[in-house]
Coordinates of C-alpha atoms in Angstrom, one line a residue:
M1 CA 32.1 125.0 123.4
T2 CA 33.2 121.6 121.8
N3 CA 29.2 119.9 120.9
P4 CA 27.3 119.5 124.2
A5 CA 26.4 116.1 123.3
F6 CA 30.2 115.0 123.0
I7 CA 31.3 116.5 126.2
R8 CA 28.2 114.8 127.6
D9 CA 29.0 111.2 126.2
T10 CA 32.3 111.6 127.0
F11 CA 31.6 112.2 130.9
Q12 CA 29.2 110.0 131.6
E13 CA 31.2 107.3 129.9
L14 CA 34.4 108.1 131.1
G15 CA 34.0 109.7 134.0
Y16 CA 36.0 113.1 133.3
V17 CA 36.3 115.5 130.3
V18 CA 38.8 118.6 129.4
V19 CA 37.4 120.8 127.1
Q20 CA 40.3 123.1 125.0
G21 CA 40.6 126.5 124.9
L22 CA 37.3 126.8 127.1
L23 CA 38.8 129.7 128.7
D24 CA 40.1 132.8 127.1
P25 CA 43.6 133.3 129.5
D26 CA 43.6 137.3 129.0
H27 CA 39.9 137.9 129.5
D28 CA 39.0 135.2 131.7
L29 CA 42.3 134.5 133.7
R30 CA 44.2 137.8 133.4
P31 CA 41.9 139.7 136.2
L32 CA 42.7 136.4 138.3
M33 CA 46.3 136.5 138.6
L34 CA 46.0 140.2 138.7
D35 CA 44.0 139.8 142.3
Y36 CA 46.2 137.7 143.4
Y37 CA 49.1 139.6 142.1
D38 CA 48.0 142.6 144.2
L39 CA 47.0 140.0 147.3
L40 CA 50.9 139.0 147.3
D41 CA 51.8 142.8 147.5
Q42 CA 49.5 143.0 150.7
L43 CA 50.3 139.9 152.4
A44 CA 54.2 140.5 151.8
E45 CA 53.6 144.5 153.3
K46 CA 51.9 142.8 156.5
W47 CA 54.6 140.0 156.6
V48 CA 57.4 142.4 156.9
Q49 CA 55.9 144.5 159.3
D50 CA 55.2 141.9 161.7
R51 CA 58.7 140.4 161.4
L52 CA 57.7 137.0 159.5
I53 CA 60.0 137.4 156.4
P54 CA 63.1 139.6 155.8
S55 CA 61.5 141.7 152.5
T56 CA 58.8 141.8 150.2
F57 CA 61.5 140.2 147.0
S58 CA 58.4 143.0 145.2
E59 CA 61.4 142.5 142.4
L60 CA 60.8 139.6 141.8
P61 CA 58.6 137.7 139.4
F62 CA 55.1 136.2 140.7
D63 CA 56.6 132.6 141.3
E64 CA 59.4 133.5 142.3
R65 CA 58.2 135.7 145.1
F66 CA 55.9 132.9 146.1
I67 CA 58.5 130.1 146.4
K68 CA 60.6 133.0 148.4
I69 CA 58.1 134.3 150.6
T70 CA 56.6 130.7 151.4
S71 CA 59.7 129.7 152.1
C72 CA 60.5 132.0 154.7
L73 CA 57.2 131.9 156.3
G74 CA 57.1 127.9 157.2
E75 CA 54.2 126.0 157.2
N76 CA 50.5 126.9 157.6
W77 CA 50.2 130.3 154.5
A78 CA 47.6 128.5 152.2
Q79 CA 44.7 129.7 153.9
Y80 CA 45.3 133.1 153.6
F81 CA 44.9 133.0 149.6
D82 CA 42.3 130.2 150.0
I83 CA 38.4 131.1 149.1
L84 CA 37.1 128.4 151.6
L85 CA 36.1 128.3 155.2
P86 CA 38.4 125.8 156.8
A87 CA 36.3 123.3 159.6
E88 CA 38.2 125.3 162.4
T89 CA 37.3 129.2 161.8
K90 CA 38.3 131.9 164.1
P91 CA 37.7 136.2 163.9
D92 CA 40.7 136.7 162.0
T93 CA 41.1 132.9 159.6
P94 CA 41.5 134.5 156.5
L95 CA 39.5 133.8 153.1
H96 CA 40.2 135.5 150.3
L97 CA 36.8 136.3 148.5
S98 CA 37.3 139.0 145.2
L99 CA 34.8 140.4 142.4
A100 CA 37.3 138.3 140.2
V101 CA 36.9 135.1 141.8
F102 CA 33.4 135.3 141.5
N103 CA 33.4 136.6 138.0
L104 CA 35.6 132.4 137.7
I105 CA 32.4 131.0 139.6
R106 CA 30.1 132.3 137.7
N107 CA 31.7 132.3 134.2
Q108 CA 29.0 131.9 131.1
A109 CA 31.6 129.6 129.7
I110 CA 32.0 127.5 132.4
L111 CA 28.2 126.8 133.2
D112 CA 27.3 125.9 129.6
V113 CA 29.5 123.1 130.1
I114 CA 28.2 122.1 133.8
E115 CA 24.5 123.0 132.5
A116 CA 25.2 119.8 129.3
L117 CA 26.1 117.7 131.8
I118 CA 23.3 118.5 134.5
G119 CA 20.7 121.1 133.2
P120 CA 19.9 123.8 133.5
E121 CA 19.0 124.8 137.1
I122 CA 23.3 124.9 138.4
Y123 CA 24.0 125.7 141.7
S124 CA 27.0 126.8 142.9
N125 CA 28.8 124.4 145.9
P126 CA 30.6 125.4 148.8
I127 CA 33.2 123.2 148.3
Q128 CA 35.7 125.5 146.1
H129 CA 40.0 126.5 146.8
V130 CA 42.6 128.4 144.7
R131 CA 46.0 125.5 145.1
I132 CA 49.0 128.0 144.7
K133 CA 52.2 124.8 144.9
P134 CA 55.0 125.5 145.3
P135 CA 58.1 122.4 143.7
Q136 CA 57.7 119.8 146.4
R137 CA 61.5 120.0 146.9
M138 CA 60.7 123.5 149.0
V139 CA 57.2 121.9 150.8
H140 CA 58.1 121.6 154.8
N141 CA 57.4 117.9 155.7
N142 CA 54.3 119.2 158.0
D143 CA 52.6 120.5 155.0
K144 CA 53.3 117.7 152.4
A145 CA 50.1 115.8 152.7
N146 CA 48.1 118.9 152.4
A147 CA 46.9 119.3 149.3
M148 CA 46.3 122.3 148.8
I149 CA 50.5 123.1 148.9
G150 CA 51.7 119.3 148.3
Q151 CA 50.8 116.2 146.3
T152 CA 47.2 115.8 146.2
A153 CA 46.6 112.2 147.5
W154 CA 44.1 110.0 145.5
H155 CA 41.1 110.1 146.2
Q156 CA 37.3 111.3 145.0
D157 CA 35.6 114.2 145.8
Q158 CA 32.5 112.9 147.1
G159 CA 34.5 111.9 150.1
A160 CA 34.6 115.9 150.7
A161 CA 31.1 115.6 151.6
L162 CA 28.8 114.7 154.2
P163 CA 26.9 111.4 153.4
E164 CA 23.1 114.2 152.5
A165 CA 25.3 114.4 149.1
D166 CA 25.3 111.1 148.4
G167 CA 23.3 111.3 145.8
T168 CA 23.7 114.9 145.2
E169 CA 25.1 115.1 140.8
I170 CA 28.6 117.1 142.0
V171 CA 30.6 118.0 139.4
T172 CA 34.1 119.0 140.3
V173 CA 35.7 121.5 137.8
W174 CA 39.4 122.0 138.0
L175 CA 41.4 124.8 136.0
P176 CA 45.0 126.0 135.8
L177 CA 46.1 129.1 135.9
T178 CA 49.7 128.4 134.6
E179 CA 50.9 125.1 132.4
A180 CA 50.0 122.3 134.3
S181 CA 52.6 119.4 132.8
E182 CA 53.7 116.3 134.4
E183 CA 56.6 117.6 135.8
N184 CA 55.3 120.2 137.6
S185 CA 51.9 118.8 139.3
C186 CA 49.3 118.3 136.4
M187 CA 45.5 115.8 137.8
R188 CA 45.9 111.9 136.6
V189 CA 42.7 110.6 137.1
I190 CA 41.4 106.9 136.9
P191 CA 38.5 106.3 133.8
G192 CA 35.5 104.5 134.0
Q193 CA 35.2 104.2 138.0
H194 CA 32.2 106.5 138.5
H195 CA 30.7 103.2 137.3
K196 CA 31.5 102.1 140.5
S197 CA 30.9 102.8 144.4
L198 CA 33.1 105.3 147.1
L199 CA 35.9 103.9 148.8
T200 CA 37.0 103.7 151.7
H201 CA 39.5 107.2 152.3
C202 CA 41.9 107.2 155.3
P203 CA 43.1 110.4 156.5
V204 CA 44.6 113.1 155.0
L205 CA 41.7 112.1 152.8
T206 CA 43.4 109.1 150.8
I207 CA 42.7 106.1 149.2
P208 CA 45.1 103.1 149.9
E209 CA 46.7 102.7 147.6
K210 CA 45.4 98.5 148.1
L211 CA 42.2 100.1 146.3
L212 CA 43.8 101.3 143.5
Q213 CA 44.0 98.3 140.9
H214 CA 43.3 100.3 137.5
E215 CA 45.1 102.6 134.8
E216 CA 45.4 106.2 135.7
V217 CA 45.7 108.5 133.0
V218 CA 47.9 112.1 133.0
L219 CA 46.4 115.1 132.2
P220 CA 48.8 117.7 131.0
M221 CA 46.6 120.8 130.5
Q222 CA 47.1 124.7 129.8
P223 CA 45.8 127.8 130.6
G224 CA 42.0 127.8 129.1
D225 CA 41.8 124.5 129.3
V226 CA 39.1 123.5 131.8
L227 CA 38.5 119.5 134.1
F228 CA 35.5 118.5 134.1
M229 CA 35.1 115.2 136.9
H230 CA 32.3 113.2 137.8
R231 CA 32.1 113.2 142.1
L232 CA 33.8 109.1 141.8
I233 CA 36.4 109.4 139.9
P234 CA 39.5 109.1 142.3
H235 CA 42.4 111.5 141.0
A236 CA 45.1 112.5 141.9
S237 CA 48.0 115.0 141.0
T238 CA 51.6 114.0 139.7
P239 CA 54.4 115.7 142.1
N240 CA 55.6 119.3 141.1
T241 CA 58.8 118.7 140.3
S242 CA 59.7 121.8 138.4
N243 CA 61.1 125.5 139.7
Q244 CA 58.0 126.9 138.7
V245 CA 54.1 126.9 140.8
R246 CA 51.7 125.2 139.7
W247 CA 48.0 127.0 140.5
S248 CA 45.0 126.1 139.4
F249 CA 40.9 126.6 141.0
D250 CA 38.9 124.2 141.5
L251 CA 34.7 124.4 142.1
R252 CA 31.8 121.7 142.5
Y253 CA 28.6 122.7 141.1
H254 CA 25.2 120.1 141.3
P255 CA 22.0 120.9 140.7
V256 CA 19.5 123.6 142.6
G257 CA 17.8 121.6 145.5
Q258 CA 20.4 118.7 146.1
P259 CA 21.8 119.2 149.3
T260 CA 25.8 120.4 149.2
G261 CA 27.6 117.9 151.3
R262 CA 29.1 121.4 153.7
P263 CA 25.6 122.6 155.4
A264 CA 28.4 124.4 157.5
L265 CA 28.9 126.8 154.5
P266 CA 27.3 128.7 152.4
G267 CA 26.6 128.3 148.4
F268 CA 23.8 129.9 145.5
V269 CA 22.1 129.6 142.5
A270 CA 24.5 130.0 140.0
R271 CA 21.7 130.0 136.7
S272 CA 18.0 128.9 136.2
E273 CA 15.6 129.1 134.0
K274 CA 12.7 128.1 136.1
Q275 CA 13.3 130.7 138.5
P276 CA 15.7 133.4 137.3
D277 CA 15.2 136.1 140.3
K278 CA 17.0 133.5 142.6
V279 CA 20.1 134.0 140.8
L280 CA 22.9 135.6 142.7
E281 CA 24.0 138.6 140.7
S282 CA 25.6 140.1 143.5
F283 CA 29.1 139.8 144.5
D284 CA 28.1 142.4 147.9
S285 CA 25.7 139.3 148.8
W286 CA 28.4 137.0 148.1
V287 CA 30.4 138.2 150.6
S288 CA 27.8 138.9 153.3
L289 CA 27.0 135.4 153.1
W290 CA 30.6 134.2 153.8
G291 CA 30.3 136.7 156.7
K292 CA 27.5 134.9 158.3
A293 CA 28.9 131.3 157.6
R294 CA 32.3 132.9 159.9
E295 CA 29.9 134.4 162.4
N296 CA 28.3 131.3 162.2
L297 CA 31.2 128.9 162.6
I298 CA 32.7 131.3 165.2
E299 CA 29.4 130.8 167.7
N300 CA 29.2 127.3 167.0
G301 CA 32.0 125.6 166.5
P302 CA 34.2 123.0 163.8
F303 CA 31.8 121.8 161.6
Q304 CA 32.3 118.0 160.4
L305 CA 34.1 117.0 157.1
H306 CA 33.5 113.9 155.8
R307 CA 32.6 110.0 157.7
W308 CA 35.8 109.0 158.4
D309 CA 37.9 109.0 161.2
G310 CA 40.7 106.7 160.1
N311 CA 39.8 103.5 162.3
E312 CA 38.1 101.5 159.1
P313 CA 40.1 97.9 157.9
A314 CA 40.9 98.8 155.3
C315 CA 43.0 102.0 156.5
A316 CA 45.2 99.1 158.9

């Protein structure tokens, strides 16, 4: 890992830091890719049986196959690949929990950097996603505002949490599994804005352009590079104008004992010097936590996602 003091100083000054080559593409990322290749195999077989797609397209490379299948499906396919339950959860709502994903969340190289930023008592926040974005021209109109599929609009991650977590030191971890270039939807940030307050967000969790009057920095990244962001840094993605998918994970961590901002969803202790026995090391236990969360959501109904209703003056 790069000098922890340099990482911490850069993060505190700019509100973000990119650690190049933190992960090994073969050791750390390849298992995730194989996991999702298998998932796409299973889903394609099911969707053929359900007559939602005409073929499994198994002869195609992953990028081409994914684009072909999702274009045939139309809308609302992203949840089949995601690692977070939505506010409106049903008994059959898809959720992809795998050992490869669990190992990514607990990756020691990532946790080493998180420790340099917030200390050794680390909690895995439940707000986490995988985003496999097809070329923007292939995205159906109703999905273009969906940040899981289309271009991600300007926002602060604090805006995705409830006010209970306004004091929580949440750090977002964003990492690409494929090249993230300016042409295929890499990240862009507005440095230094973490010293200011949370901005108003309008539907769908978007900061109005009139509130963003600062120069952005575009962050092309390679597989293995990892971006760490302060919860108040405005960030967005560029549109995917390439012919490939842009595939990434975003995870979040904060100090143990602080509110998550999504109390209906389960997090866990990922690292602890004070209470190492509290660290969750069992994949089955993690799956069980999400199973219990599903049961509670079905019984109690949708949870609140964020604090805005779209009637704020900035949204007019």
